[in-house]
CSV table of C-alpha atoms in Angstrom, one decimal:
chain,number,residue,atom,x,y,z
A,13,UNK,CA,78.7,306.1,265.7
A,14,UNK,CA,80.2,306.2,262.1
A,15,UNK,CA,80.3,302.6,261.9
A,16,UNK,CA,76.7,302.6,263.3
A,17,UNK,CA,75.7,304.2,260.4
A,18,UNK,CA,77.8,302.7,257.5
A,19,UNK,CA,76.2,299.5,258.8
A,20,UNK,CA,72.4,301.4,258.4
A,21,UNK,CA,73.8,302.3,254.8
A,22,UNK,CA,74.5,299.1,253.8
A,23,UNK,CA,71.5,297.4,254.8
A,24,UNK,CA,69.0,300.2,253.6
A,25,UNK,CA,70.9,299.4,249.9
A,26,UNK,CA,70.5,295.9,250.3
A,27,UNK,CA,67.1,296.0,250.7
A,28,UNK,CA,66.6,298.6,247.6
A,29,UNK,CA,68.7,296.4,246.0
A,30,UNK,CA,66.8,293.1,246.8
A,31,UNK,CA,63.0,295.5,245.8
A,32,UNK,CA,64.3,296.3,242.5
A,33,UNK,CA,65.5,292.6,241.8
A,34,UNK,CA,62.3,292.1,242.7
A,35,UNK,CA,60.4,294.5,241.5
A,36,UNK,CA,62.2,293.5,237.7
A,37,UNK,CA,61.2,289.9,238.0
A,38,UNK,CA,57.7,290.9,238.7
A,39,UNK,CA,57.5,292.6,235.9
A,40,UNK,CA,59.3,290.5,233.6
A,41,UNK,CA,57.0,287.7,234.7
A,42,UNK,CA,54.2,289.8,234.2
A,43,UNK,CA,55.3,289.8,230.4
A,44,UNK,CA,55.9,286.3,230.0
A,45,UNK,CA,52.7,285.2,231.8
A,46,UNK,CA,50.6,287.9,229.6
A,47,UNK,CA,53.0,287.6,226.1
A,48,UNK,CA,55.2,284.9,225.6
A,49,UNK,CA,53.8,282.0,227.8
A,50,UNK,CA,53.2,279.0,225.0
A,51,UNK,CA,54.6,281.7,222.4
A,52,UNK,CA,58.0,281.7,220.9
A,53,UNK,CA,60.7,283.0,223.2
A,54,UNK,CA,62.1,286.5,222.5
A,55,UNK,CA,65.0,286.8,220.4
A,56,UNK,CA,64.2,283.9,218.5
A,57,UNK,CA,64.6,284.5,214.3
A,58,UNK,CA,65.3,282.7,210.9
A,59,UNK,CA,67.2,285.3,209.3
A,60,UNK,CA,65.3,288.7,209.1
A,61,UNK,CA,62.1,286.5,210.1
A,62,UNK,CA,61.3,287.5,213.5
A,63,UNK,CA,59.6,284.6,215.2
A,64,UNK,CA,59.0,286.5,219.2
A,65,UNK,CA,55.8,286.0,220.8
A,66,UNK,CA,54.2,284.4,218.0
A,67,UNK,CA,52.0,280.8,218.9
A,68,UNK,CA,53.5,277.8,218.0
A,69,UNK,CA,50.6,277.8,214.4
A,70,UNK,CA,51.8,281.1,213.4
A,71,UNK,CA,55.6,280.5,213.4
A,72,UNK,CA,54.7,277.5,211.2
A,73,UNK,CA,52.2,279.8,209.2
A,74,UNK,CA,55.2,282.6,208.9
A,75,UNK,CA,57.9,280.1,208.3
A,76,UNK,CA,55.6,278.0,205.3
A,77,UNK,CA,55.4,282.0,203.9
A,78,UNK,CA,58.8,282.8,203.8
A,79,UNK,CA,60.0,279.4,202.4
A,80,UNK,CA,56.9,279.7,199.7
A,81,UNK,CA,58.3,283.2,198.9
A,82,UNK,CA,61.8,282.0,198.1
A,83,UNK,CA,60.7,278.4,196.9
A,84,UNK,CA,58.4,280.5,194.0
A,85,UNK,CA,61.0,283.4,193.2
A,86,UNK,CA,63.9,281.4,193.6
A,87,UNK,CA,67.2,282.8,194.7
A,88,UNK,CA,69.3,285.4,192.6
A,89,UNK,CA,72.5,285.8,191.9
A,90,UNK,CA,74.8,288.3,190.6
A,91,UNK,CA,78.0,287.3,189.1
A,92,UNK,CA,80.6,290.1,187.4
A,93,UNK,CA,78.2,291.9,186.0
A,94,UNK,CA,75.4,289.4,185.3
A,95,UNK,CA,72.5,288.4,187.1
A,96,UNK,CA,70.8,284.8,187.3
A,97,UNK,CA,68.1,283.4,189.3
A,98,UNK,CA,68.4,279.9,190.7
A,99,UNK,CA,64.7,278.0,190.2
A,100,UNK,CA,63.7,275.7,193.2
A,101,UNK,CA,62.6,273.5,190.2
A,102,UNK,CA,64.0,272.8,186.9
A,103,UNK,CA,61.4,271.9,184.4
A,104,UNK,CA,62.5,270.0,181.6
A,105,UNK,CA,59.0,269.7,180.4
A,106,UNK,CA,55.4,269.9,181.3
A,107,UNK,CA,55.5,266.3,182.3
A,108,UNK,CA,59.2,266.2,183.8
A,109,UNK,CA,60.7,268.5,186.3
A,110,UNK,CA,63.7,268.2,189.3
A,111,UNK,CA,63.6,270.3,192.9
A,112,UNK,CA,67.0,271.7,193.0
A,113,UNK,CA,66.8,272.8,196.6
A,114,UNK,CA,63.7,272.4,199.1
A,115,UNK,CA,62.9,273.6,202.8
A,116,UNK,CA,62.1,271.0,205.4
A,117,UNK,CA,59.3,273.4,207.2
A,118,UNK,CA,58.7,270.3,210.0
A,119,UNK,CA,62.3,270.0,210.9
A,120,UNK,CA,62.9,273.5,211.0
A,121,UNK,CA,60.3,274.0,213.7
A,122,UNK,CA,61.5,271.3,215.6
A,123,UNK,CA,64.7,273.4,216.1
A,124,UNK,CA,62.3,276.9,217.0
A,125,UNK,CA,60.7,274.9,219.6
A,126,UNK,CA,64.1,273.0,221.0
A,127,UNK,CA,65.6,276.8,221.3
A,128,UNK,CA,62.1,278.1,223.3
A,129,UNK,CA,60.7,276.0,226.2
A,130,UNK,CA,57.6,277.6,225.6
A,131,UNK,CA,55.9,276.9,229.4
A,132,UNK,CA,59.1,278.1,231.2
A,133,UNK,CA,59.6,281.4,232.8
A,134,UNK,CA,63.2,280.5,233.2
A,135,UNK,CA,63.8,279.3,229.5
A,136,UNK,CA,62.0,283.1,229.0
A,137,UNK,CA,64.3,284.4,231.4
A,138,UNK,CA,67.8,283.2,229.7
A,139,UNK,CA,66.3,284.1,226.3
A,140,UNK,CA,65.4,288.0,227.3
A,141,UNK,CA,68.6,288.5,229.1
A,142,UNK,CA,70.2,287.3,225.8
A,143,UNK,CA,68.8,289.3,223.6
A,144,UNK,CA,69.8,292.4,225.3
A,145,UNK,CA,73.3,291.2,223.9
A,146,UNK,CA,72.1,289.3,220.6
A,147,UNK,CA,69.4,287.6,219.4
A,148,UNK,CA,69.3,283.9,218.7
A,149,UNK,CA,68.9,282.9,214.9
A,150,UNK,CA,67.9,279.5,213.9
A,151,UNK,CA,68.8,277.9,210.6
A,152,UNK,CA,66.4,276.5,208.3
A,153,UNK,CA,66.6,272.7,207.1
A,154,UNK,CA,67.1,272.5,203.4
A,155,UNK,CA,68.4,269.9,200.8
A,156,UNK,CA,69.8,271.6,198.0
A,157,UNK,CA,70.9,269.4,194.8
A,158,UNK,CA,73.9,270.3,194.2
A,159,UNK,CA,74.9,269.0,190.4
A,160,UNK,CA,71.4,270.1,189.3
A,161,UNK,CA,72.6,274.0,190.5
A,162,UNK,CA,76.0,273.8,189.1
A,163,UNK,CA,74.8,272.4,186.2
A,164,UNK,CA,72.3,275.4,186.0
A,165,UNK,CA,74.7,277.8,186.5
A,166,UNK,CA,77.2,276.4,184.1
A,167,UNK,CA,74.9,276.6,181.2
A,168,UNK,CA,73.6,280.6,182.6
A,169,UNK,CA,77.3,281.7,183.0
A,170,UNK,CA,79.1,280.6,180.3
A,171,UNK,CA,79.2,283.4,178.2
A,172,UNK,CA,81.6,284.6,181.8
A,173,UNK,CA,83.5,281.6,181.1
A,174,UNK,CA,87.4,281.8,179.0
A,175,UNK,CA,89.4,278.4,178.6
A,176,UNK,CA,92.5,278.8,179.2
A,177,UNK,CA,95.2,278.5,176.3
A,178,UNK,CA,99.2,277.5,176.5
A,179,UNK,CA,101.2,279.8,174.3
A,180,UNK,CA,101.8,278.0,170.8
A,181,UNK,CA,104.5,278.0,168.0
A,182,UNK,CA,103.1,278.8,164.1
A,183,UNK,CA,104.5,278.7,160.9
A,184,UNK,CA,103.0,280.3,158.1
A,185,UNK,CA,104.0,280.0,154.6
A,186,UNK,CA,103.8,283.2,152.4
A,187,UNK,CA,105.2,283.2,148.4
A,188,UNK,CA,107.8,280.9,147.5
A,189,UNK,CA,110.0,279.6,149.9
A,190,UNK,CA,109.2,282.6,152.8
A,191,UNK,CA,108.2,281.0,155.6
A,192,UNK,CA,107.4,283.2,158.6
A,193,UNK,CA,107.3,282.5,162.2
A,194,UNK,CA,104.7,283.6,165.4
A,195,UNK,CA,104.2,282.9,168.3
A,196,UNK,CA,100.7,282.8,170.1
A,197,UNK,CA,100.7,284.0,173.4
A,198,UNK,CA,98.9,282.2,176.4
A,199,UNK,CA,95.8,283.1,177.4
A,200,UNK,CA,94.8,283.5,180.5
A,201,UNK,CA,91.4,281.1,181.3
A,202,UNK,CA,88.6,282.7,183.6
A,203,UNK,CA,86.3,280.0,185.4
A,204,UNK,CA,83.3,280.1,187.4
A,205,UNK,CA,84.2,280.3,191.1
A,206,UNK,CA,81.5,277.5,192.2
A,207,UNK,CA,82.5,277.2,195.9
A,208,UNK,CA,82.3,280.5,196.4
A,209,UNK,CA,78.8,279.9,194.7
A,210,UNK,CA,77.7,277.6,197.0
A,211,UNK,CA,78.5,279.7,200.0
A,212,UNK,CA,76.2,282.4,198.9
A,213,UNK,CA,73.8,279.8,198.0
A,214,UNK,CA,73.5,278.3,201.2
A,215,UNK,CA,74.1,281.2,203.1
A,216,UNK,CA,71.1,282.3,202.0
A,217,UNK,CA,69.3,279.3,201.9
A,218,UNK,CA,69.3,278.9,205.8
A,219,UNK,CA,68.3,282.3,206.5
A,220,UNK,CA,65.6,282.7,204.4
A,221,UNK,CA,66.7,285.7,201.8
A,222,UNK,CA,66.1,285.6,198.5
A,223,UNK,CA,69.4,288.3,197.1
């Protein structure tokens, strides 16, 4: 009789069990049919710039923002206690002017839409039981002109810069024949840590934040 009903038990869970499994893909293909279906997948970001849900125009629309933004501000740095901001363009006159870093919007959604099969329910599927755990961040594309930005900086950070000096032997003669001997210390030289630099730099680059 006990076994009888351990056996009842276990098939009156199963079938809860298989209703709720059920029941949740229902209604997590209710919200893909109604929400995401040609959208974005959930999860899905550049950076801070959440990209869920949104049509394939206005992730391109939002992305073409966001680079604009940083493209027109440029990106700023703070180094020691001094603060510069890295132009997208150097202009050495009104005629003559170099990018030093530029987005590639068209590439960049390439890699949105490779990362969200937007007509799939099970593409949706993976993408919504991943971001319970994380969400998935896509880089932009960018060239950024290396020289030209160190070259910038160089000139911006100077003042921050201290050549280095080996330690010397003087003579100095005073009256008559009194000669008198020093010696100069060495001075220690403080330089501009540029890879560092660059980290930041393109740390920032593919994720879209301007600080």
């Amino acid at each position: 009789m006990e076994k009888r009903n351990n056996k009842q038990k276990a098939i009156i869970f199963s079938v809860v069990f298989l209703l709720f499994i059920t029941l949740g893909l229902g209604v997590i293909y209710f919200n893909w049919q109604n929400n995401y279906r040609n959208r974005i997948n959930p999860g899905i970001k550049i950076g801070q710039v959440d990209l869920s849900g949104l049509t394939k125009d206005q992730a391109e629309n939002k992305i073409d923002v966001e680079a604009n933004r940083l493209e027109t501000s440029g990106l700023t740095m703070s180094y020691a206690d001094k603060q510069v901001t890295l132009p997208s363009v150097i202009a050495l006159n009104t005629d003559l002017s170099f990018p030093v870093f530029t987005y590639d919007r068209e590439k960049t959604m390439q890699k949105v839409l490779s990362a969200s099969s937007q007509n799939s329910f099970f593409s949706y599927l993976s993408s919504f039981v991943t971001k319970v755990f994380s969400d998935q961040n896509i880089e932009m594309v960018y060239s950024l002109d290396k020289d030209r930005a160190k070259s910038f900086l160089s000139e911006n950070l100077k003042d921050l810069e201290i050549k280095p000096l080996d330690a010397s032997f003087t003579i100095k003669k005073n009256t008559g024949y009194d000669l008198s001997f020093a010696i100069e210390p060495e001075r220690v030289g403080k330089q501009i840590d540029y890879d560092s630099a660059f980290d930041h730099i393109e740390e920032h680059l593919k994720n879209l934040d301007s600080k």
